[in-house]
Structure formats: C-alpha cells, structure tokens
PDB file of C-alpha atoms in Angstrom:
ATOM      1  CA  UNK A   1      -0.029  -0.010   0.005  1.00  0.00           C
ATOM      2  CA  UNK A   2       1.267   3.431  -0.819  1.00  0.00           C
ATOM      3  CA  UNK A   3       2.280   5.705   1.998  1.00  0.00           C
ATOM      4  CA  UNK A   4       0.876   9.250   2.131  1.00  0.00           C
ATOM      5  CA  UNK A   5       3.272  12.112   1.767  1.00  0.00           C
ATOM      6  CA  UNK A   6       1.159  15.230   2.345  1.00  0.00           C
ATOM      7  CA  UNK A   7       1.423  16.539   5.861  1.00  0.00           C
ATOM      8  CA  UNK A   8       4.771  14.814   6.468  1.00  0.00           C
ATOM      9  CA  UNK A   9       8.341  15.826   6.075  1.00  0.00           C
ATOM     10  CA  UNK A  10       9.225  15.841   2.364  1.00  0.00           C
ATOM     11  CA  UNK A  11      11.543  12.961   1.406  1.00  0.00           C
ATOM     12  CA  UNK A  12      15.142  14.288   1.416  1.00  0.00           C
ATOM     13  CA  UNK A  13      17.267  14.481  -1.719  1.00  0.00           C
ATOM     14  CA  UNK A  14      20.530  15.562  -3.110  1.00  0.00           C
ATOM     15  CA  UNK A  15      20.917  15.737  -6.902  1.00  0.00           C
ATOM     16  CA  UNK A  16      23.198  17.211  -9.477  1.00  0.00           C
ATOM     17  CA  UNK A  17      21.639  20.013 -11.595  1.00  0.00           C
ATOM     18  CA  UNK A  18      21.975  21.766 -14.939  1.00  0.00           C
ATOM     19  CA  UNK A  19      21.531  25.438 -14.172  1.00  0.00           C
ATOM     20  CA  UNK A  20      18.979  27.339 -16.221  1.00  0.00           C
ATOM     21  CA  UNK A  21      21.731  29.361 -17.974  1.00  0.00           C
ATOM     22  CA  UNK A  22      22.635  26.273 -19.897  1.00  0.00           C
ATOM     23  CA  UNK A  23      26.342  26.627 -19.037  1.00  0.00           C
ATOM     24  CA  UNK A  24      26.900  25.497 -15.453  1.00  0.00           C
ATOM     25  CA  UNK A  25      26.288  22.438 -13.291  1.00  0.00           C
ATOM     26  CA  UNK A  26      25.442  22.456  -9.662  1.00  0.00           C
ATOM     27  CA  UNK A  27      24.129  20.329  -6.828  1.00  0.00           C
ATOM     28  CA  UNK A  28      20.932  20.793  -4.875  1.00  0.00           C
ATOM     29  CA  UNK A  29      19.504  19.277  -1.646  1.00  0.00           C
ATOM     30  CA  UNK A  30      16.091  19.741   0.042  1.00  0.00           C
ATOM     31  CA  UNK A  31      17.901  21.627   2.872  1.00  0.00           C
ATOM     32  CA  UNK A  32      18.923  24.289   0.346  1.00  0.00           C
ATOM     33  CA  UNK A  33      15.272  25.454   0.347  1.00  0.00           C
ATOM     34  CA  UNK A  34      14.819  25.745   4.133  1.00  0.00           C
ATOM     35  CA  UNK A  35      13.016  28.981   4.794  1.00  0.00           C
ATOM     36  CA  UNK A  36      11.388  29.124   1.342  1.00  0.00           C
ATOM     37  CA  UNK A  37       8.471  27.372  -0.323  1.00  0.00           C
ATOM     38  CA  UNK A  38       9.433  24.913  -3.068  1.00  0.00           C
ATOM     39  CA  UNK A  39       7.490  23.847  -6.153  1.00  0.00           C
ATOM     40  CA  UNK A  40       9.192  20.603  -6.971  1.00  0.00           C
ATOM     41  CA  UNK A  41       8.043  18.909 -10.110  1.00  0.00           C
ATOM     42  CA  UNK A  42       8.858  15.669 -12.014  1.00  0.00           C
ATOM     43  CA  UNK A  43       8.552  15.204 -15.706  1.00  0.00           C
ATOM     44  CA  UNK A  44       9.233  11.975 -17.665  1.00  0.00           C
ATOM     45  CA  UNK A  45      12.080  12.805 -20.092  1.00  0.00           C
ATOM     46  CA  UNK A  46      14.025  15.472 -21.841  1.00  0.00           C
ATOM     47  CA  UNK A  47      13.318  16.172 -25.571  1.00  0.00           C
ATOM     48  CA  UNK A  48       9.682  15.070 -25.325  1.00  0.00           C
ATOM     49  CA  UNK A  49       6.551  16.930 -26.515  1.00  0.00           C
ATOM     50  CA  UNK A  50       4.409  17.945 -23.492  1.00  0.00           C
ATOM     51  CA  UNK A  51       7.305  18.623 -21.108  1.00  0.00           C
ATOM     52  CA  UNK A  52       8.723  21.762 -22.777  1.00  0.00           C
ATOM     53  CA  UNK A  53       5.273  23.451 -22.748  1.00  0.00           C
ATOM     54  CA  UNK A  54       4.993  23.221 -19.002  1.00  0.00           C
ATOM     55  CA  UNK A  55       8.699  23.808 -18.158  1.00  0.00           C
ATOM     56  CA  UNK A  56       8.859  26.970 -20.158  1.00  0.00           C
ATOM     57  CA  UNK A  57       5.520  28.137 -18.744  1.00  0.00           C
ATOM     58  CA  UNK A  58       6.845  27.610 -15.179  1.00  0.00           C
ATOM     59  CA  UNK A  59      10.013  29.483 -16.134  1.00  0.00           C
ATOM     60  CA  UNK A  60       8.037  32.384 -17.529  1.00  0.00           C
ATOM     61  CA  UNK A  61       6.100  32.518 -14.226  1.00  0.00           C
ATOM     62  CA  UNK A  62       9.244  32.197 -11.993  1.00  0.00           C
ATOM     63  CA  UNK A  63       8.996  35.890 -11.074  1.00  0.00           C
ATOM     64  CA  UNK A  64       5.497  35.419  -9.691  1.00  0.00           C
ATOM     65  CA  UNK A  65       6.665  32.441  -7.640  1.00  0.00           C
ATOM     66  CA  UNK A  66       9.665  34.391  -6.394  1.00  0.00           C
ATOM     67  CA  UNK A  67       7.372  37.142  -5.091  1.00  0.00           C
ATOM     68  CA  UNK A  68       5.762  34.445  -2.945  1.00  0.00           C
ATOM     69  CA  UNK A  69       9.102  33.346  -1.456  1.00  0.00           C
ATOM     70  CA  UNK A  70       9.077  30.286  -3.637  1.00  0.00           C
ATOM     71  CA  UNK A  71      11.727  28.499  -5.612  1.00  0.00           C
ATOM     72  CA  UNK A  72      11.112  26.010  -8.513  1.00  0.00           C
ATOM     73  CA  UNK A  73      13.013  22.816  -9.148  1.00  0.00           C
ATOM     74  CA  UNK A  74      12.333  20.411 -12.080  1.00  0.00           C
ATOM     75  CA  UNK A  75      13.629  16.865 -12.210  1.00  0.00           C
ATOM     76  CA  UNK A  76      13.673  13.894 -14.520  1.00  0.00           C
ATOM     77  CA  UNK A  77      15.685  10.660 -14.762  1.00  0.00           C
ATOM     78  CA  UNK A  78      17.863  12.178 -17.559  1.00  0.00           C
ATOM     79  CA  UNK A  79      21.495  13.117 -16.948  1.00  0.00           C
ATOM     80  CA  UNK A  80      22.652  16.726 -16.304  1.00  0.00           C
ATOM     81  CA  UNK A  81      24.349  16.610 -19.720  1.00  0.00           C
ATOM     82  CA  UNK A  82      20.969  15.837 -21.402  1.00  0.00           C
ATOM     83  CA  UNK A  83      19.422  18.692 -19.392  1.00  0.00           C
ATOM     84  CA  UNK A  84      22.061  21.146 -20.486  1.00  0.00           C
ATOM     85  CA  UNK A  85      21.726  20.060 -24.155  1.00  0.00           C
ATOM     86  CA  UNK A  86      17.949  20.528 -23.905  1.00  0.00           C
ATOM     87  CA  UNK A  87      18.283  24.006 -22.276  1.00  0.00           C
ATOM     88  CA  UNK A  88      20.785  24.983 -25.088  1.00  0.00           C
ATOM     89  CA  UNK A  89      18.427  23.808 -27.848  1.00  0.00           C
ATOM     90  CA  UNK A  90      16.215  26.604 -29.253  1.00  0.00           C
ATOM     91  CA  UNK A  91      12.560  26.515 -28.452  1.00  0.00           C
ATOM     92  CA  UNK A  92      11.696  26.258 -32.191  1.00  0.00           C
ATOM     93  CA  UNK A  93      13.759  23.023 -32.332  1.00  0.00           C
ATOM     94  CA  UNK A  94      11.770  21.432 -29.365  1.00  0.00           C
ATOM     95  CA  UNK A  95      14.273  22.806 -26.839  1.00  0.00           C
ATOM     96  CA  UNK A  96      13.776  24.799 -23.741  1.00  0.00           C
ATOM     97  CA  UNK A  97      16.011  27.827 -24.126  1.00  0.00           C
ATOM     98  CA  UNK A  98      17.297  29.445 -20.975  1.00  0.00           C
ATOM     99  CA  UNK A  99      15.299  28.766 -17.727  1.00  0.00           C
ATOM    100  CA  UNK A 100      14.759  30.611 -14.512  1.00  0.00           C
ATOM    101  CA  UNK A 101      15.364  27.530 -12.412  1.00  0.00           C
ATOM    102  CA  UNK A 102      17.580  24.428 -12.538  1.00  0.00           C
ATOM    103  CA  UNK A 103      16.770  20.914 -13.765  1.00  0.00           C
ATOM    104  CA  UNK A 104      17.915  18.149 -11.464  1.00  0.00           C
ATOM    105  CA  UNK A 105      19.078  14.723 -12.510  1.00  0.00           C
ATOM    106  CA  UNK A 106      17.489  11.671 -10.806  1.00  0.00           C
ATOM    107  CA  UNK A 107      19.532   9.254 -12.867  1.00  0.00           C
ATOM    108  CA  UNK A 108      19.367   6.673 -10.078  1.00  0.00           C
ATOM    109  CA  UNK A 109      15.518   7.081  -9.980  1.00  0.00           C
ATOM    110  CA  UNK A 110      15.668   7.082  -6.185  1.00  0.00           C
ATOM    111  CA  UNK A 111      13.968  10.487  -5.734  1.00  0.00           C
ATOM    112  CA  UNK A 112      11.159   9.561  -8.195  1.00  0.00           C
ATOM    113  CA  UNK A 113      10.657   6.377  -6.170  1.00  0.00           C
ATOM    114  CA  UNK A 114      10.778   8.241  -2.813  1.00  0.00           C
ATOM    115  CA  UNK A 115       8.092  10.600  -4.065  1.00  0.00           C
ATOM    116  CA  UNK A 116       5.920   7.835  -5.451  1.00  0.00           C
ATOM    117  CA  UNK A 117       6.024   8.888  -9.130  1.00  0.00           C
ATOM    118  CA  UNK A 118       8.396   6.266 -10.683  1.00  0.00           C
ATOM    119  CA  UNK A 119       6.884   4.068 -13.356  1.00  0.00           C
ATOM    120  CA  UNK A 120       9.310   1.222 -12.626  1.00  0.00           C
ATOM    121  CA  UNK A 121       8.606  -0.823 -15.835  1.00  0.00           C
ATOM    122  CA  UNK A 122       9.345   2.268 -18.032  1.00  0.00           C
ATOM    123  CA  UNK A 123      12.115   3.795 -15.851  1.00  0.00           C
ATOM    124  CA  UNK A 124      10.586   7.256 -16.021  1.00  0.00           C
ATOM    125  CA  UNK A 125       8.610   9.502 -13.675  1.00  0.00           C
ATOM    126  CA  UNK A 126       5.024  10.409 -13.906  1.00  0.00           C
ATOM    127  CA  UNK A 127       4.146  14.122 -13.967  1.00  0.00           C
ATOM    128  CA  UNK A 128       4.244  14.750 -10.205  1.00  0.00           C
ATOM    129  CA  UNK A 129       4.115  18.263  -8.673  1.00  0.00           C
ATOM    130  CA  UNK A 130       4.773  18.804  -5.034  1.00  0.00           C
ATOM    131  CA  UNK A 131       4.589  22.038  -2.839  1.00  0.00           C
ATOM    132  CA  UNK A 132       6.905  21.917   0.190  1.00  0.00           C
ATOM    133  CA  UNK A 133       6.651  24.556   2.856  1.00  0.00           C
ATOM    134  CA  UNK A 134       9.624  26.505   4.360  1.00  0.00           C
ATOM    135  CA  UNK A 135       9.886  23.939   7.156  1.00  0.00           C
ATOM    136  CA  UNK A 136      10.306  21.050   4.724  1.00  0.00           C
ATOM    137  CA  UNK A 137       6.761  19.617   5.137  1.00  0.00           C
ATOM    138  CA  UNK A 138       5.026  18.396   2.017  1.00  0.00           C
ATOM    139  CA  UNK A 139       1.798  20.438   1.749  1.00  0.00           C
ATOM    140  CA  UNK A 140       0.410  19.488  -1.723  1.00  0.00           C
ATOM    141  CA  UNK A 141       0.861  16.867  -4.389  1.00  0.00           C
ATOM    142  CA  UNK A 142      -0.725  16.160  -7.715  1.00  0.00           C
ATOM    143  CA  UNK A 143       0.229  13.320 -10.026  1.00  0.00           C
ATOM    144  CA  UNK A 144      -1.125  12.831 -13.485  1.00  0.00           C
ATOM    145  CA  UNK A 145      -0.717  10.850 -16.653  1.00  0.00           C
ATOM    146  CA  UNK A 146       2.307  11.802 -18.761  1.00  0.00           C
ATOM    147  CA  UNK A 147       0.160  12.820 -21.749  1.00  0.00           C
ATOM    148  CA  UNK A 148      -1.339  15.745 -19.773  1.00  0.00           C
ATOM    149  CA  UNK A 149       0.497  18.929 -18.857  1.00  0.00           C
ATOM    150  CA  UNK A 150      -0.060  20.813 -15.618  1.00  0.00           C
ATOM    151  CA  UNK A 151      -1.437  24.293 -14.986  1.00  0.00           C
ATOM    152  CA  UNK A 152       0.791  27.019 -13.821  1.00  0.00           C
ATOM    153  CA  UNK A 153      -2.218  29.064 -12.787  1.00  0.00           C
ATOM    154  CA  UNK A 154      -3.557  26.311 -10.563  1.00  0.00           C
ATOM    155  CA  UNK A 155      -0.153  25.752  -9.025  1.00  0.00           C
ATOM    156  CA  UNK A 156       0.065  29.478  -8.162  1.00  0.00           C
ATOM    157  CA  UNK A 157      -3.503  29.450  -6.817  1.00  0.00           C
ATOM    158  CA  UNK A 158      -2.825  26.455  -4.569  1.00  0.00           C
ATOM    159  CA  UNK A 159       0.429  27.947  -3.322  1.00  0.00           C
ATOM    160  CA  UNK A 160      -1.362  31.228  -2.431  1.00  0.00           C
ATOM    161  CA  UNK A 161      -4.050  29.273  -0.688  1.00  0.00           C
ATOM    162  CA  UNK A 162      -1.493  27.385   1.309  1.00  0.00           C
ATOM    163  CA  UNK A 163       0.245  30.587   2.252  1.00  0.00           C
ATOM    164  CA  UNK A 164      -3.036  32.279   3.262  1.00  0.00           C
ATOM    165  CA  UNK A 165      -3.291  30.103   6.338  1.00  0.00           C
ATOM    166  CA  UNK A 166      -7.032  29.835   6.236  1.00  0.00           C
ATOM    167  CA  UNK A 167      -9.754  27.419   5.196  1.00  0.00           C
ATOM    168  CA  UNK A 168     -10.078  27.900   1.406  1.00  0.00           C
ATOM    169  CA  UNK A 169     -13.214  26.850  -0.340  1.00  0.00           C
ATOM    170  CA  UNK A 170     -13.342  25.584  -3.941  1.00  0.00           C
ATOM    171  CA  UNK A 171     -11.948  28.007  -6.484  1.00  0.00           C
ATOM    172  CA  UNK A 172     -10.500  30.294  -3.755  1.00  0.00           C
ATOM    173  CA  UNK A 173      -8.391  33.097  -5.043  1.00  0.00           C
ATOM    174  CA  UNK A 174      -6.334  35.758  -3.246  1.00  0.00           C
ATOM    175  CA  UNK A 175      -8.770  38.377  -1.906  1.00  0.00           C
ATOM    176  CA  UNK A 176     -11.558  35.818  -1.341  1.00  0.00           C
ATOM    177  CA  UNK A 177     -12.748  35.174   2.140  1.00  0.00           C
ATOM    178  CA  UNK A 178     -11.760  32.106   4.113  1.00  0.00           C
ATOM    179  CA  UNK A 179     -14.295  29.737   5.541  1.00  0.00           C
ATOM    180  CA  UNK A 180     -15.011  30.102   9.240  1.00  0.00           C
ATOM    181  CA  UNK A 181     -15.038  26.835  11.139  1.00  0.00           C
ATOM    182  CA  UNK A 182     -18.249  26.526  13.305  1.00  0.00           C
TER     183      UNK A 182
END
C-alpha cells in the first residue's frame, strides 16, 4: 500500500543539476530550500513533446513564484548533460532555451521512487508536482498521466491558498474570504 506524503516531512534528496543558464552544473539538496517554499516537479524525459510546454511556462512565471518566497526545481531521470543540451536547444527545435530555475538529474531514480512517481517498468517518472513549505513539510501533491501537462495558474492558486493560512473553499483566489469553522 502506498504511504501518504502530504502533511509529512518531504523525502530528502541531493541531486546534480543543470543550471537554467545552460552553461553550469550544480548540486541541490532539500535543505537548500529551508526558509522558502518549493515547487518541486517531475517530468518523464528531456526532448519530449508535452514537457517543454509546462517547463517553459513555469520558467516564465518564476518571477510570480519568487514574489511568494518560492523556488522552482524540475527533475527527470535524464543526466545533467541531457538537461544542459535541452536548455541549449532553441525552443523552435523542441528545446527549452534558458530557464529561470535548474533541472535536477535523478538518474538513479531514487528520488522519483521516494516521491511515489516512478513508473518502474518504463524507468521514467509520472508528472508529479509537490509544494513543500519552508519547514520542509510536504503540503500538496498532484500526479497525473504523462500525456497531460499541468496548470501554472492552478499551481500558483494552490500555493497562495496554502500561504493564506485559512480554510479555502473551492476556486478560492487571493482576496476571497476564508471559511469560518463553526
């Protein structure tokens, strides 16, 4: 039986990264995000068709996330060299272009397994998106089929709802009232 992640400490990780400038490599751990919110998302593979649409959309919205004390980290099972090649491939050629966040390499597939998104028989991750609070607790997860991209607007809305600290009804948006427990 699968173990729940939401409401618990996020599984720890350390991975190598290709930085969004397409030139440098780095290393990232969950502890690097202490004191900040983290939108941590998995995608199946580099040089695929749906992935660049959501990765570039998240990159374009990185400023909005930054205003909310939130960093973004993408991860797949590809190598950092594949990530760098994809970042350096022009968008018109199915590339990403420069990004406003790094792409991490989960080449061992351990992190995808720890977060419950690994498709073992294919060796790739499902599209999993996790929001981790500044204390390292996993607050939100959504996992969907690899044929369907995620919504940046919904991710922002959920992040703002989590940060609001109140009871947020369906379709809650910043400025809306919270529910009052009776």
